Short mmCIF file of C-alpha atoms in Angstrom, two decimals:
data_model
loop_
_atom_site.label_atom_id
_atom_site.label_comp_id
_atom_site.label_asym_id
_atom_site.label_seq_id
_atom_site.Cartn_x
_atom_site.Cartn_y
_atom_site.Cartn_z
CA MET A 950 -10.42 3.32 3.03
CA THR A 951 -10.16 2.83 6.67
CA GLY A 952 -6.84 4.22 7.14
CA ARG A 953 -4.99 0.63 8.27
CA GLU A 954 -1.82 1.58 8.59
CA GLY A 955 -2.35 3.64 11.73
CA GLY A 956 -4.45 3.58 15.19
CA ALA A 957 -2.84 2.80 18.29
CA LYS A 958 -3.77 -1.13 17.23
CA GLY A 959 -2.54 -0.84 14.21
CA PRO A 960 0.47 -2.99 12.13
CA LEU A 961 2.46 -0.33 12.73
CA ALA A 962 2.51 0.20 16.74
CA GLY A 963 4.89 -1.49 18.67
CA GLY A 964 8.63 -1.66 18.33
CA LEU A 965 10.63 2.02 18.59
CA VAL A 966 8.41 4.13 16.77
CA PRO A 967 5.37 5.16 18.44
CA ALA A 968 2.49 3.93 16.82
CA LEU A 969 1.32 6.67 13.77
CA PRO A 970 -1.87 8.60 14.25
CA GLN A 971 -4.19 7.82 11.44
CA GLY A 972 -3.58 8.95 7.74
CA SER A 973 -0.08 9.55 8.44
CA LEU A 974 1.00 7.73 5.64
CA ASP A 975 -1.35 9.37 3.19
CA VAL A 976 0.30 12.39 3.99
CA LEU A 977 4.33 11.28 4.15
CA CYS A 978 4.05 9.03 1.53
CA PRO A 979 0.93 9.62 -0.71
CA MET A 980 1.99 7.21 -2.89
CA HIS A 981 2.53 3.82 -0.69
CA LEU A 982 0.23 0.46 -0.57
CA VAL A 983 -1.16 -1.57 2.59
CA LEU A 984 -0.87 -4.90 1.31
CA ASP A 985 -2.81 -7.48 3.69
CA ALA A 986 -0.02 -10.58 4.73
CA ALA A 987 -2.51 -12.20 1.58
CA GLY A 988 -1.12 -9.69 -1.20
CA GLN A 989 -3.99 -7.81 -1.31
CA VAL A 990 -4.40 -3.85 -1.21
CA VAL A 991 -6.22 -3.11 1.95
CA HIS A 992 -5.47 0.44 1.60
CA ALA A 993 -3.74 2.78 -1.69
CA GLY A 994 -1.95 6.54 -0.21
CA PRO A 995 -4.56 9.64 -2.29
CA THR A 996 -1.22 9.51 -5.36
CA LEU A 997 -2.14 6.55 -5.94
CA ARG A 998 -5.71 6.07 -6.51
CA ARG A 999 -5.10 9.36 -8.63
CA LEU A 1000 -3.70 7.30 -11.14
CA ARG A 1001 -6.54 5.06 -11.48
CA PRO A 1002 -9.63 7.38 -10.89
CA GLY A 1003 -12.41 4.85 -12.05
CA GLN A 1004 -11.09 2.01 -10.24
CA VAL A 1005 -11.80 0.92 -6.18
CA LEU A 1006 -8.40 -0.37 -5.59
CA THR A 1007 -8.92 -1.86 -2.11
CA GLY A 1008 -9.65 -5.67 -2.08
CA ARG A 1009 -7.44 -6.15 -5.30
CA PRO A 1010 -4.19 -8.38 -5.73
CA PHE A 1011 -1.16 -6.75 -5.47
CA GLU A 1012 -0.11 -9.33 -8.24
CA ASP A 1013 -2.68 -7.86 -10.07
CA LEU A 1014 -1.56 -4.35 -10.59
CA PHE A 1015 1.70 -4.34 -10.89
CA GLU A 1016 4.14 -6.48 -12.89
CA VAL A 1017 7.39 -6.77 -11.06
CA GLN A 1018 10.11 -6.31 -14.18
CA ARG A 1019 13.20 -5.98 -11.71
CA PRO A 1020 14.12 -8.37 -9.66
CA GLN A 1021 12.33 -11.13 -11.13
CA LEU A 1022 10.13 -12.56 -8.96
CA PRO A 1023 7.74 -15.78 -8.54
CA ALA A 1024 4.47 -15.57 -7.80
CA GLY A 1025 3.43 -14.82 -4.19
CA MET A 1026 3.16 -12.72 -1.19
CA ALA A 1027 6.12 -14.59 0.66
CA ALA A 1028 8.17 -13.40 -2.57
CA LEU A 1029 7.96 -10.53 -1.79
CA LEU A 1030 8.27 -10.15 1.18
CA ASP A 1031 11.85 -11.92 0.41
CA GLN A 1032 12.81 -8.31 -1.29
CA ALA A 1033 11.94 -6.08 1.64
CA GLY A 1034 13.67 -3.08 2.26
CA THR A 1035 15.37 -3.27 -1.89
CA ARG A 1036 14.92 -1.50 -4.45
CA LEU A 1037 11.98 -3.00 -6.91
CA HIS A 1038 10.81 -1.91 -10.87
CA LEU A 1039 7.48 -1.89 -11.17
CA ARG A 1040 4.70 -1.45 -14.02
CA LEU A 1041 1.60 -0.83 -13.62
CA ARG A 1042 -0.44 -3.64 -15.85
CA ASP A 1043 -2.98 -1.55 -17.23
CA HIS A 1044 -2.79 1.41 -19.28
CA PRO A 1045 -1.51 3.93 -19.47
CA ARG A 1046 1.41 1.44 -17.83
CA THR A 1047 3.62 4.15 -16.08
CA GLY A 1048 7.03 2.39 -14.74
CA LEU A 1049 7.81 2.84 -10.66
CA LYS A 1050 10.35 2.40 -8.26
CA ALA A 1051 9.12 0.63 -4.94
CA VAL A 1052 10.36 -0.37 -2.32
CA LEU A 1053 8.44 -2.63 0.46
CA VAL A 1054 8.61 -3.25 4.33
CA PRO A 1055 6.68 -6.14 5.94
CA LEU A 1056 3.97 -5.14 8.88
CA ALA A 1057 4.38 -7.21 12.49
CA PRO A 1058 2.92 -10.05 12.12
CA ASP A 1059 -0.67 -10.60 12.98
CA ASP A 1060 -1.69 -13.27 15.38
CA ALA A 1061 -1.56 -16.37 13.51
CA GLY A 1062 1.94 -15.77 12.61
CA ARG A 1063 1.40 -13.78 8.83
CA ARG A 1064 3.25 -10.72 7.40
CA GLY A 1065 1.32 -8.03 5.33
CA ALA A 1066 3.69 -5.32 3.79
CA VAL A 1067 3.71 -1.52 3.10
CA VAL A 1068 5.27 -0.38 -0.19
CA ASN A 1069 6.40 3.01 -1.68
CA LEU A 1070 6.42 3.84 -5.43
CA SER A 1071 7.85 6.80 -6.67
CA PHE A 1072 8.02 7.74 -10.22
CA GLY A 1073 11.64 8.20 -9.99
CA ILE A 1074 13.33 8.81 -13.98
CA SER A 1075 9.32 8.73 -15.60
CA ILE A 1076 7.86 11.48 -14.05
CA ASP A 1077 7.84 13.33 -17.13
CA GLU A 1078 5.17 10.82 -18.46
CA ALA A 1079 3.29 10.60 -15.55
CA LEU A 1080 2.52 13.98 -16.01
CA ARG A 1081 1.50 13.52 -19.67
CA ASP A 1082 -1.05 11.04 -18.03
CA TYR A 1083 -2.15 12.05 -15.47
CA SER A 1084 -3.23 15.29 -13.58
CA LEU A 1085 -0.76 15.91 -10.79
CA HIS A 1086 -0.52 19.32 -8.84
CA SER A 1087 2.49 19.73 -6.62
CA ASN A 1088 -0.10 18.97 -3.91
CA ASP A 1089 -0.15 15.28 -5.26
CA PHE A 1090 3.51 14.76 -3.49
CA ALA A 1091 4.93 14.85 -0.66
CA PRO A 1092 6.34 17.99 0.48
CA THR A 1093 9.76 16.93 0.88
CA ASP A 1094 9.46 15.28 -2.12
CA LEU A 1095 12.30 16.15 -4.83
CA ALA A 1096 10.04 15.04 -7.58
CA ILE A 1097 9.01 19.31 -7.97
CA GLU A 1098 12.23 20.59 -7.98
CA MET A 1099 13.51 18.33 -10.30
CA LEU A 1100 10.61 19.11 -12.49
CA TYR A 1101 11.54 22.98 -11.91
CA LEU A 1102 15.24 22.32 -13.04
CA THR A 1103 13.84 20.39 -16.04
CA GLU A 1104 12.03 23.51 -16.85
CA ALA A 1105 14.41 25.91 -16.55
CA LYS A 1106 17.56 23.88 -18.02
CA LEU A 1107 15.14 23.76 -21.59
CA ALA A 1108 14.96 27.43 -21.28
CA VAL A 1109 18.21 27.91 -20.76
CA LEU A 1110 18.90 25.47 -23.19
CA ASP A 1111 16.89 27.05 -25.95
CA SER A 1112 18.64 30.42 -25.00
CA TRP A 1113 21.45 29.24 -25.93
CA LYS A 1114 20.33 27.23 -29.05
CA ASP A 1115 18.93 30.94 -30.35
CA LEU A 1116 21.93 32.61 -29.33
CA ASN A 1117 24.89 30.19 -31.41
CA GLN A 1118 22.27 29.86 -34.75
CA ARG A 1119 22.25 34.16 -34.57
CA LEU A 1120 26.52 33.21 -34.10
CA GLN A 1121 26.46 31.13 -37.17
CA GLY A 1122 24.61 33.80 -39.16
CA ALA A 1123 27.28 36.03 -38.03
CA LYS A 1124 29.95 34.48 -38.58
CA ILE A 1125 28.78 32.82 -41.77
CA ALA A 1126 28.51 36.60 -43.41
CA ALA A 1127 31.88 38.10 -41.43
CA GLU A 1128 33.65 35.06 -43.22
CA GLU A 1129 31.31 35.88 -46.64
CA GLN A 1130 32.90 39.26 -46.26
CA ALA A 1131 36.68 38.20 -45.39
CA TYR A 1132 36.49 36.53 -48.71
CA THR A 1133 34.46 39.10 -51.01
CA ASP A 1134 36.12 41.75 -52.92
CA THR A 1135 33.65 44.86 -51.26
CA LEU A 1136 33.31 46.68 -54.71
CA THR A 1137 33.52 44.59 -57.56
CA GLY A 1138 31.48 41.43 -54.67
CA LEU A 1139 34.46 39.15 -56.79
CA LYS A 1140 36.58 37.22 -54.59
CA ASN A 1141 39.31 38.77 -52.97
CA ARG A 1142 43.46 37.57 -52.86
CA ARG A 1143 42.59 35.48 -49.70
CA ALA A 1144 39.24 33.56 -51.31
CA MET A 1145 41.75 33.38 -54.29
CA ASP A 1146 45.05 32.02 -52.14
CA HIS A 1147 42.76 29.15 -50.67
CA VAL A 1148 40.70 28.23 -53.66
CA LEU A 1149 44.35 27.79 -55.18
CA ALA A 1150 45.49 25.49 -52.27
CA ARG A 1151 42.61 23.66 -52.22
CA LEU A 1152 42.79 22.82 -56.12
CA ILE A 1153 46.66 21.87 -55.36
CA ARG A 1154 45.65 19.47 -52.25
CA ALA A 1155 43.74 18.22 -54.57
CA GLY A 1156 45.76 16.77 -57.30
CA GLU A 1157 43.31 18.58 -59.23
CA PRO A 1158 44.22 19.81 -62.74
CA PHE A 1159 43.71 23.43 -63.81
CA ALA A 1160 44.43 26.97 -65.24
CA LEU A 1161 46.05 29.47 -64.11
CA MET A 1162 45.39 32.88 -65.42
CA HIS A 1163 46.43 36.32 -64.56
CA LEU A 1164 44.91 38.96 -66.18
CA ASP A 1165 45.63 42.57 -66.07
CA LEU A 1166 43.73 45.79 -67.41
CA ASP A 1167 45.28 48.15 -69.70
CA TRP A 1168 44.46 51.64 -70.19
CA PHE A 1169 43.20 51.62 -66.93
CA LYS A 1170 45.20 54.45 -65.55
CA ALA A 1171 44.11 56.39 -68.63
CA VAL A 1172 40.33 56.11 -67.51
CA ASN A 1173 41.38 56.87 -63.13
CA ASP A 1174 43.35 60.22 -64.73
CA SER A 1175 41.10 61.72 -66.97
CA HIS A 1176 37.52 60.34 -65.83
CA GLY A 1177 38.16 60.48 -61.79
CA HIS A 1178 38.15 57.46 -59.33
CA ALA A 1179 34.46 56.94 -59.69
CA ALA A 1180 35.19 56.17 -63.53
CA GLY A 1181 37.52 54.34 -62.78
CA ASP A 1182 35.28 52.47 -59.83
CA HIS A 1183 32.55 52.09 -62.68
CA VAL A 1184 34.69 50.31 -64.50
CA LEU A 1185 36.11 47.70 -62.37
CA GLN A 1186 32.73 46.62 -61.47
CA HIS A 1187 31.87 46.18 -65.09
CA VAL A 1188 35.13 44.16 -65.45
CA ALA A 1189 34.26 42.09 -63.02
CA ARG A 1190 30.81 41.88 -64.32
CA ALA A 1191 31.93 40.50 -67.83
CA LEU A 1192 34.88 38.25 -65.76
CA VAL A 1193 31.41 36.44 -64.04
CA ASP A 1194 29.29 36.09 -67.77
CA GLU A 1195 32.70 34.83 -70.21
CA THR A 1196 33.59 32.17 -67.40
CA ARG A 1197 32.28 29.09 -65.89
CA GLY A 1198 30.16 28.48 -62.75
CA GLU A 1199 32.90 26.41 -60.94
CA ASP A 1200 36.00 28.84 -62.23
CA THR A 1201 37.54 31.31 -59.45
CA VAL A 1202 37.42 35.06 -60.35
CA ALA A 1203 39.39 37.07 -58.12
CA ARG A 1204 40.30 40.63 -57.94
CA ILE A 1205 43.54 40.57 -56.44
CA GLY A 1206 44.50 44.17 -56.87
CA GLY A 1207 43.84 47.52 -58.18
CA ASP A 1208 43.07 46.44 -61.54
CA GLU A 1209 44.62 42.83 -61.55
CA PHE A 1210 42.28 39.60 -61.71
CA VAL A 1211 43.43 36.07 -60.71
CA LEU A 1212 41.06 33.56 -63.12
CA LEU A 1213 40.95 29.41 -62.20
CA PHE A 1214 39.90 27.58 -63.97
CA PRO A 1215 39.35 23.93 -62.86
CA HIS A 1216 39.05 20.90 -65.08
CA LEU A 1217 40.96 23.03 -67.57
CA LEU A 1218 43.94 22.49 -69.69
CA ARG A 1219 43.17 22.05 -73.52
CA ARG A 1220 44.48 25.07 -74.58
CA ALA A 1221 42.72 26.43 -77.95
CA ARG A 1222 39.57 26.24 -74.71
CA ILE A 1223 41.95 28.52 -73.22
CA GLU A 1224 43.03 30.86 -75.91
CA GLU A 1225 38.93 31.01 -77.18
CA ILE A 1226 38.20 32.63 -73.91
CA ALA A 1227 41.10 34.84 -73.52
CA GLN A 1228 39.76 36.17 -77.12
CA ARG A 1229 36.44 36.57 -75.59
CA LEU A 1230 37.79 38.52 -72.78
CA ILE A 1231 39.98 41.16 -74.72
CA ALA A 1232 36.29 41.94 -77.08
CA ARG A 1233 34.17 42.02 -74.52
CA LEU A 1234 36.06 44.17 -72.49
CA GLU A 1235 37.52 46.43 -74.92
CA LYS A 1236 33.71 47.48 -75.97
CA PRO A 1237 33.49 51.01 -74.64
CA ILE A 1238 32.31 51.73 -70.81
CA LEU A 1239 29.64 54.75 -70.61
CA PHE A 1240 30.37 56.31 -66.95
CA GLY A 1241 27.64 59.78 -67.77
CA THR A 1242 28.82 61.01 -70.48
CA ALA A 1243 32.57 59.85 -70.34
CA VAL A 1244 33.31 57.31 -73.06
CA CYS A 1245 36.17 54.18 -70.89
CA ARG A 1246 38.30 52.65 -73.10
CA VAL A 1247 40.03 49.31 -71.63
CA SER A 1248 41.63 46.11 -72.80
CA CYS A 1249 43.39 43.50 -70.76
CA SER A 1250 45.96 41.63 -71.02
CA MET A 1251 46.56 37.96 -69.56
CA GLY A 1252 48.94 35.38 -68.51
CA THR A 1253 48.04 31.56 -68.20
CA THR A 1254 49.80 28.81 -66.43
CA LEU A 1255 48.66 25.23 -66.40
CA SER A 1256 48.86 23.19 -63.12
CA SER A 1257 49.75 20.14 -65.54
CA PHE A 1258 53.83 22.24 -66.25
CA TYR A 1259 54.52 21.27 -63.16
CA ALA A 1260 55.61 17.98 -61.57
CA ALA A 1261 54.38 19.04 -58.27
CA PRO A 1262 52.79 22.65 -58.41
CA ARG A 1263 53.50 25.54 -55.83
CA ALA A 1264 51.10 28.26 -55.59
CA ASP A 1265 53.74 30.79 -55.64
CA VAL A 1266 55.79 29.41 -58.63
CA MET A 1267 52.28 29.15 -60.69
CA LEU A 1268 51.37 32.84 -59.07
CA ALA A 1269 54.66 34.09 -60.68
CA ASP A 1270 55.12 32.41 -64.17
CA ALA A 1271 51.16 33.42 -64.79
CA ASP A 1272 52.85 36.97 -63.88
CA ALA A 1273 55.67 36.36 -66.28
CA ALA A 1274 53.67 35.34 -69.04
CA LEU A 1275 51.29 38.41 -68.57
CA TYR A 1276 54.14 40.58 -68.52
CA ALA A 1277 55.32 39.05 -71.81
CA SER A 1278 51.67 39.74 -73.20
CA LYS A 1279 52.32 43.30 -72.27
CA LYS A 1280 55.54 43.31 -73.94
CA MET A 1281 53.61 42.30 -77.12
CA GLY A 1282 52.03 45.20 -77.47
CA ARG A 1283 49.26 44.36 -74.85
CA ALA A 1284 45.63 43.57 -75.46
CA GLN A 1285 47.12 39.73 -75.46
CA HIS A 1286 47.43 36.39 -74.30
CA CYS A 1287 50.08 34.35 -73.86
CA PHE A 1288 51.23 30.72 -72.58
CA PHE A 1289 53.87 30.78 -69.82
CA ARG A 1290 56.71 28.37 -71.84
CA PRO A 1291 58.13 26.45 -69.59
CA ARG A 1292 61.52 25.22 -69.21
CA ALA A 1293 61.81 22.30 -71.34
CA GLU A 1294 59.31 24.05 -74.08
CA ALA A 1295 61.30 26.72 -73.82
CA GLY A 1296 64.72 25.08 -74.86
CA MET B 534 24.65 42.58 -15.15
CA HIS B 535 23.40 39.34 -16.79
CA GLY B 536 21.69 39.20 -20.13
CA LEU B 537 18.74 37.92 -18.98
CA ILE B 538 18.05 40.86 -16.81
CA ASN B 539 19.01 43.39 -19.35
CA ARG B 540 17.32 41.16 -21.91
CA SER B 541 14.07 41.36 -19.57
CA ILE B 542 14.14 45.43 -19.68
CA GLU B 543 14.48 44.82 -23.23
CA CYS B 544 12.04 42.70 -23.67
CA PHE B 545 9.52 44.77 -21.55
CA LEU B 546 10.32 48.17 -23.67
CA ARG B 547 10.06 46.71 -26.87
CA ASP B 548 6.37 44.70 -26.10
CA THR B 549 5.11 47.38 -24.21
CA TYR B 550 5.89 50.72 -26.39
CA GLY B 551 7.14 49.32 -29.73
CA VAL B 552 10.45 48.76 -31.43
CA GLY B 553 10.56 52.49 -31.98
CA LEU B 554 11.24 53.08 -28.60
CA TRP B 555 13.51 50.65 -27.81
CA ALA B 556 15.64 52.07 -30.77
CA ASP B 557 15.89 55.04 -29.29
CA VAL B 558 16.60 53.68 -25.86
CA ALA B 559 19.55 51.44 -27.59
CA LEU B 560 20.87 55.00 -29.51
CA ARG B 561 20.56 57.01 -26.43
CA ALA B 562 22.28 54.36 -23.94
CA ASP B 563 24.88 54.14 -26.61
CA LEU B 564 24.40 50.21 -26.60
CA PRO B 565 27.10 48.56 -28.14
CA GLY B 566 24.37 46.82 -30.08
CA THR B 567 21.26 46.70 -30.87
CA SER B 568 19.91 43.73 -28.83
CA PHE B 569 21.17 42.79 -25.17
CA GLU B 570 22.51 38.39 -25.34
CA ALA B 571 20.58 36.81 -22.48
CA MET B 572 23.21 34.06 -21.92
CA LEU B 573 26.27 36.96 -21.97
CA SER B 574 27.11 39.05 -19.10
CA TYR B 575 27.52 43.01 -19.82
CA GLU B 576 29.13 45.93 -17.75
CA ASP B 577 26.58 47.22 -14.85
CA ALA B 578 26.76 50.68 -16.18
CA LEU B 579 25.46 49.32 -19.14
CA THR B 580 22.03 48.39 -17.45
CA TRP B 581 21.55 51.61 -15.88
CA ARG B 582 22.43 53.76 -18.71
CA VAL B 583 19.31 51.85 -20.26
CA LEU B 584 16.81 52.06 -17.76
CA GLU B 585 18.34 55.94 -17.22
CA ALA B 586 17.47 56.48 -21.11
CA ALA B 587 14.41 54.61 -21.03
CA GLU B 588 12.74 56.93 -18.31
CA ALA B 589 14.06 59.74 -19.98
CA LEU B 590 11.78 58.96 -23.23
CA LEU B 591 9.15 57.73 -21.06
CA LYS B 592 8.86 60.24 -18.76
CA LYS B 593 8.93 57.98 -15.94
CA PRO B 594 10.46 57.20 -12.71
CA ARG B 595 12.87 55.05 -12.10
CA ALA B 596 10.53 52.97 -9.21
CA VAL B 597 7.88 52.92 -11.84
CA LEU B 598 9.48 51.56 -14.50
CA LEU B 599 11.08 48.79 -12.68
CA GLU B 600 7.66 47.55 -11.15
CA ASP B 601 6.61 47.37 -14.71
CA VAL B 602 9.02 45.03 -15.42
CA GLY B 603 8.64 43.09 -12.48
CA THR B 604 4.53 42.33 -13.74
CA TYR B 605 5.75 42.02 -17.42
CA LEU B 606 8.03 39.55 -16.41
CA VAL B 607 5.39 37.91 -14.36
CA SER B 608 2.58 38.44 -16.47
CA HIS B 609 3.01 38.93 -20.37
CA ALA B 610 2.02 36.61 -22.40
CA ASN B 611 6.38 36.06 -24.08
CA ASN B 612 7.32 34.92 -20.46
CA GLU B 613 5.10 32.41 -19.54
CA GLY B 614 8.32 29.87 -18.97
CA LEU B 615 8.63 32.01 -16.02
CA ARG B 616 5.74 32.97 -14.39
CA ARG B 617 5.91 28.38 -14.41
CA LEU B 618 9.38 28.33 -13.00
CA LEU B 619 7.90 31.07 -10.00
CA ARG B 620 4.76 28.79 -9.70
CA PHE B 621 6.74 26.07 -8.50
CA ALA B 622 7.40 27.44 -5.69
CA GLY B 623 4.17 26.51 -4.17
CA VAL B 624 0.89 25.42 -3.70
CA GLY B 625 -0.65 29.06 -2.20
CA TYR B 626 0.89 32.43 -2.30
CA GLU B 627 2.58 32.13 1.51
CA ASP B 628 3.68 28.94 -0.06
CA PHE B 629 4.93 31.35 -2.54
CA LEU B 630 6.56 33.96 -0.16
CA HIS B 631 8.30 31.66 2.11
CA SER B 632 10.01 30.46 -1.09
CA LEU B 633 11.41 33.59 -1.45
CA ASP B 634 14.28 33.67 0.54
CA ASP B 635 15.70 30.39 -1.92
CA LEU B 636 14.53 32.35 -4.92
CA PRO B 637 18.25 33.10 -5.40
CA ASP B 638 19.91 29.63 -4.75
CA ARG B 639 16.85 28.46 -7.53
CA ALA B 640 18.28 31.21 -10.08
CA ARG B 641 21.46 29.78 -9.29
CA LEU B 642 20.38 26.25 -10.42
CA ALA B 643 18.93 27.41 -13.42
CA VAL B 644 22.05 29.99 -14.87
CA GLY B 645 25.18 28.99 -13.00
CA ASP B 646 25.91 32.73 -13.45
CA LEU B 647 23.21 34.26 -12.38
CA MET B 648 23.48 36.18 -9.40
CA ILE B 649 20.36 38.16 -7.51
CA PRO B 650 20.43 40.36 -3.98
CA PRO B 651 19.91 37.37 -1.17
CA LEU B 652 16.00 37.27 0.33
CA GLU B 653 15.22 37.36 3.53
CA LEU B 654 10.94 37.02 4.74
CA SER B 655 10.04 37.13 8.33
CA GLN B 656 6.31 36.67 8.64
CA GLN B 657 4.76 39.28 10.80
CA GLY B 658 1.34 37.52 11.65
CA ASP B 659 -2.17 39.06 10.76
CA GLY B 660 -1.16 37.89 7.04
CA ARG B 661 1.93 40.56 7.18
CA PHE B 662 4.97 40.12 6.30
CA VAL B 663 8.50 41.72 6.33
CA LEU B 664 10.89 41.30 3.13
CA ARG B 665 14.15 42.55 2.74
CA CYS B 666 16.36 42.89 -0.53
CA GLY B 667 19.98 42.60 0.41
CA PRO B 668 22.33 44.68 -2.08
CA GLY B 669 23.69 45.08 -5.49
CA MET B 670 21.19 45.84 -6.96
CA PRO B 671 19.19 48.99 -6.69
CA GLY B 672 15.82 49.26 -7.76
CA PHE B 673 15.92 45.12 -7.45
CA GLY B 674 12.52 46.02 -4.83
CA HIS B 675 10.87 47.80 -7.05
CA ALA B 676 10.47 45.21 -9.61
CA LEU B 677 10.50 42.47 -7.06
CA ILE B 678 6.99 44.45 -6.39
CA GLY B 679 5.92 44.57 -9.58
CA VAL B 680 6.80 40.11 -9.97
CA LEU B 681 4.61 39.85 -6.55
CA ARG B 682 1.85 42.08 -7.48
CA ALA B 683 1.48 40.29 -10.06
CA MET B 684 1.85 36.21 -8.72
CA ALA B 685 -0.81 36.98 -6.57
CA ASP B 686 -3.16 37.51 -9.25
CA ASP B 687 -1.94 34.63 -10.78
CA TYR B 688 -2.73 32.25 -7.15
CA GLY B 689 -5.39 34.64 -6.89
CA ALA B 690 -4.54 36.46 -3.45
CA LEU B 691 -5.10 39.77 -2.75
CA VAL B 692 -2.35 41.55 -1.73
CA MET B 693 -1.75 44.79 -0.41
CA LEU B 694 2.51 45.69 -1.16
CA ASP B 695 4.49 48.65 0.04
CA HIS B 696 7.80 49.62 -1.05
CA LEU B 697 9.41 51.25 2.13
CA GLY B 698 12.36 52.15 1.22
CA SER B 699 15.74 51.68 1.03
CA ARG B 700 18.49 51.92 4.01
CA ARG B 701 22.24 51.13 3.12
CA GLY B 702 20.98 49.28 0.12
CA ILE B 703 19.27 47.50 1.69
CA GLU B 704 15.44 47.74 0.35
CA THR B 705 12.24 46.71 2.76
CA ILE B 706 8.99 45.94 1.25
CA GLU B 707 5.70 45.44 3.15
CA ILE B 708 3.33 42.35 2.36
CA ARG B 709 -0.24 42.17 3.42
CA LEU B 710 -1.90 39.19 2.12
CA VAL B 711 -5.56 40.34 2.66
CA GLU B 712 -7.15 37.13 0.85
CA ARG B 713 -5.55 33.73 0.04
CA ALA B 714 -8.09 33.07 -2.16
CA PHE B 715 -9.65 36.31 -3.57
CA THR B 716 -10.46 35.00 -7.08
CA GLU B 717 -9.37 31.67 -9.05
CA GLY B 718 -6.27 32.64 -9.87
CA ARG B 719 -4.63 31.28 -12.68
CA GLU B 720 -3.92 27.07 -13.73
CA PHE B 721 -0.77 25.65 -13.04
CA GLU B 722 -0.29 21.57 -14.29
CA LEU B 723 3.30 20.41 -13.58
CA GLY B 724 3.01 18.55 -16.93
CA ALA B 725 2.09 21.36 -18.93
CA ARG B 726 5.22 23.17 -20.12
CA THR B 727 5.27 25.70 -22.20
CA GLY B 728 9.06 24.91 -24.29
#
């Protein structure tokens, strides 16, 4: 490798550009090739040589080393020279078959009028791949090459992206926790009014059959009055556990007021079954509840309406009807369960 | 102040002195949360309160504390990414010094809203350089000294660094490059991204 690209008598001599001293092209374009008129490599830039460390590139035909992928060219130096100044997409023929961008300029003709060429190559977008396959350093690139800046940016942006991903994950976690909190009754852990409204609206929207039960504790005020609010809270928590125990996983149990609860039973319209649940709830809640040395006694009154009572069920109407049925239960002396009686039935 | 800067101070305190100390600092500085988010921005006063709290709890002067932050940013294993980004600046320590003028632009290129003070390097001959840090972040020069010292280790160069003080918000640092290749320095593979 004699650096034939340079020197006063070199092929680049003459014309408007003064001749370059020897080795100049190695600095300006460390990935260049000088080809003779037969298309054989007479010189390869230092970085290009690093891609094939065990091999001597000089003396080998360009077409044996590289495959021109685009544009498709017939074999031979003449076809290559025709592409002077245009962008070529190359690939090394042996492994690793790194993709390269290239541009070619013809050299001044020799005495016989035959032309060689200088081909400058670059990794282009496959630089990431190239860095995996070859051991390259900053000084393997021309000082003006933007490759290093591109690598810097890629790496910096990836780090920033990771930070954003972390932040998003944390925010997502916080959002789920906040939503759960927004839909939970903090004293009992049951769903709250807002959550119940959502579930009820969803059932109606989906057109699913369901039962809506409004439940109110009996004698709860007496517990509060005689044993204090701490006892009252304890009873509410106890009741909440009992309601969850006595219902199915798909049912919704919500505390919507002080001692008021709404239970939603999807796909349940059988009155006998609902009546059975109601009687079980009364039996369960009437068991004395211990708070310290105090014995607290409550029961419950319930009113239920069914989605099948309505041509087009509405949340507010169903809640009001269940409440009316609950009121009827209270009037019957408490610890009772009533179904709402639609007008057609009431007649 | 950008979250990245706040987060750097937080990570330095946690990784160096433990989570207990950080919790004390956060409490004393009246932080809104328990931790800074790297990608959010915070009011400047918060940063100053954190530094004041750390100074008081560690009984260290601000200059020493900030220099330690700078060193930590480049040399701690958790910050390999930043060290690599700085190494992209050049092949040798002198290249690195000359690239400091571009540092604010480079930072902005990576994180659009990350503003760091303008830097201006002038070469005095005999391996002596003067670096001026523009206003906006009092004490930035001290942190920078930590970074410059750690990067010298990274490149294997031997340097002497002095903070010459601050006038009208402009901090001046003197850098004397004693030896370019004092040790081997650390490896820098272009393609060895740490992720």
